[in-house]
Amino acid sequence: MDAASLRKEYTRAGLSEDDVNPDPIVQFHEWFEMAVGADLHEPNAMIVATATKEGRPSVRTVLLKGYEERGFVFYTNYEGRKARELEANPMCALLFYWGELERQVRIEGRASRLSAEESDAYFLSRPRGSRIGAWASQQSRSVEARSVLEERVRALEREYEGREIPRPPFWGGYRVEPEVIEFWQGRENRLHDRLVYRRDGEGWKIERLQP
Ligand SMILES: Cc1cc2nc3c(=O)[nH]c(=O)nc-3n(C[C@H](O)[C@H](O)[C@H](O)COP(=O)(O)O)c2cc1C
């Protein structure tokens, strides 16, 4: 299959300044609810881009676990690569691609750790297996074999048998406080609609970008 010959026209919808909400979080909420309603595979999967202080970028997928005016929340290991990069350089970018809806949302902002209480509350809502998994994995470090991880899991299961599994101190959430949010809707002939919100004092300024 020749990648250059793959071509799709986007015809589902348009995006106009008159239709969007002046608050991008409310606008995100509308699109997110539509993505969930459209039964997409993991509509809360988002790409997180981080960069070292020297500007070397890296990306990976994580799951959005909450959003409100203060920002977009995901959970991870605080000692893995993305967390180390965020600790050194909190500026990051998020991306949602909802292909079936011909939509993309790009967010840029600053990440900060959730409070211990917030991370505890989410951790305790996770299934027991995921909680054990969080303890077992030294995220982003190399391991000799999968069996090493599996043995760690068995040992942790023995250790915590009949007991509540607390949140590891090295695991928790980040909240990305948005400074820029762009909504992209695919259109005919690649003349896509792009509306970008930028912080403007207490509110937001909306601008249309060329596709
Ligand atoms: C659909 C999907 C969801 C994921 N969700 C998370 C998540 O919520 N948190 C997380 O730490 N890693 C998640 N991962 C794994 C990350 O993509 C990545 O492999 C891991 O976080 C290590 O990244 P790092 O080495 O850059 O820190 C997910 C992967 C996929 C494909």
PDB file of N, CA and C in Angstrom, residues 128 132 135 151-166:
ATOM      1  N   ARG A 128      -7.877  -3.256  41.975  1.00  0.00           N
ATOM      2  CA  ARG A 128      -6.746  -3.731  42.773  1.00  0.00           C
ATOM      3  C   ARG A 128      -5.537  -4.097  41.898  1.00  0.00           C
ATOM      4  N   ILE A 132      -1.697  -2.649  42.187  1.00  0.00           N
ATOM      5  CA  ILE A 132      -0.491  -3.477  42.328  1.00  0.00           C
ATOM      6  C   ILE A 132       0.480  -3.147  41.197  1.00  0.00           C
ATOM      7  N   TRP A 135       2.599  -0.135  41.787  1.00  0.00           N
ATOM      8  CA  TRP A 135       3.725  -0.394  42.700  1.00  0.00           C
ATOM      9  C   TRP A 135       4.835  -1.179  41.999  1.00  0.00           C
ATOM     10  N   GLU A 151       7.063 -11.525  38.920  1.00  0.00           N
ATOM     11  CA  GLU A 151       7.459 -11.986  40.262  1.00  0.00           C
ATOM     12  C   GLU A 151       7.215 -10.879  41.287  1.00  0.00           C
ATOM     13  N   ARG A 152       7.506  -9.624  40.885  1.00  0.00           N
ATOM     14  CA  ARG A 152       7.256  -8.475  41.766  1.00  0.00           C
ATOM     15  C   ARG A 152       5.762  -8.376  42.096  1.00  0.00           C
ATOM     16  N   VAL A 153       4.925  -8.596  41.076  1.00  0.00           N
ATOM     17  CA  VAL A 153       3.473  -8.535  41.283  1.00  0.00           C
ATOM     18  C   VAL A 153       3.050  -9.612  42.286  1.00  0.00           C
ATOM     19  N   ARG A 154       3.582 -10.819  42.140  1.00  0.00           N
ATOM     20  CA  ARG A 154       3.211 -11.900  43.071  1.00  0.00           C
ATOM     21  C   ARG A 154       3.634 -11.549  44.499  1.00  0.00           C
ATOM     22  N   ALA A 155       4.824 -10.985  44.627  1.00  0.00           N
ATOM     23  CA  ALA A 155       5.310 -10.617  45.969  1.00  0.00           C
ATOM     24  C   ALA A 155       4.429  -9.519  46.573  1.00  0.00           C
ATOM     25  N   LEU A 156       4.028  -8.554  45.739  1.00  0.00           N
ATOM     26  CA  LEU A 156       3.168  -7.460  46.238  1.00  0.00           C
ATOM     27  C   LEU A 156       1.790  -7.997  46.628  1.00  0.00           C
ATOM     28  N   GLU A 157       1.289  -8.957  45.837  1.00  0.00           N
ATOM     29  CA  GLU A 157      -0.017  -9.538  46.179  1.00  0.00           C
ATOM     30  C   GLU A 157       0.039 -10.237  47.540  1.00  0.00           C
ATOM     31  N   ARG A 158       1.157 -10.912  47.796  1.00  0.00           N
ATOM     32  CA  ARG A 158       1.317 -11.563  49.108  1.00  0.00           C
ATOM     33  C   ARG A 158       1.395 -10.501  50.206  1.00  0.00           C
ATOM     34  N   GLU A 159       2.193  -9.457  49.946  1.00  0.00           N
ATOM     35  CA  GLU A 159       2.404  -8.408  50.954  1.00  0.00           C
ATOM     36  C   GLU A 159       1.090  -7.715  51.331  1.00  0.00           C
ATOM     37  N   TYR A 160       0.236  -7.480  50.327  1.00  0.00           N
ATOM     38  CA  TYR A 160      -0.977  -6.693  50.580  1.00  0.00           C
ATOM     39  C   TYR A 160      -2.226  -7.554  50.738  1.00  0.00           C
ATOM     40  N   GLU A 161      -2.052  -8.863  50.864  1.00  0.00           N
ATOM     41  CA  GLU A 161      -3.216  -9.740  50.965  1.00  0.00           C
ATOM     42  C   GLU A 161      -4.116  -9.308  52.129  1.00  0.00           C
ATOM     43  N   GLY A 162      -5.390  -9.083  51.834  1.00  0.00           N
ATOM     44  CA  GLY A 162      -6.348  -8.702  52.874  1.00  0.00           C
ATOM     45  C   GLY A 162      -6.186  -7.271  53.364  1.00  0.00           C
ATOM     46  N   ARG A 163      -5.326  -6.498  52.696  1.00  0.00           N
ATOM     47  CA  ARG A 163      -5.092  -5.110  53.131  1.00  0.00           C
ATOM     48  C   ARG A 163      -5.380  -4.148  51.987  1.00  0.00           C
ATOM     49  N   GLU A 164      -5.678  -2.917  52.357  1.00  0.00           N
ATOM     50  CA  GLU A 164      -5.845  -1.850  51.374  1.00  0.00           C
ATOM     51  C   GLU A 164      -4.484  -1.550  50.741  1.00  0.00           C
ATOM     52  N   ILE A 165      -4.469  -1.276  49.446  1.00  0.00           N
ATOM     53  CA  ILE A 165      -3.201  -0.946  48.782  1.00  0.00           C
ATOM     54  C   ILE A 165      -3.100   0.575  48.665  1.00  0.00           C
ATOM     55  N   PRO A 166      -2.157   1.188  49.391  1.00  0.00           N
ATOM     56  CA  PRO A 166      -2.058   2.654  49.342  1.00  0.00           C
ATOM     57  C   PRO A 166      -1.415   3.124  48.040  1.00  0.00           C
TER      58      PRO A 166
END
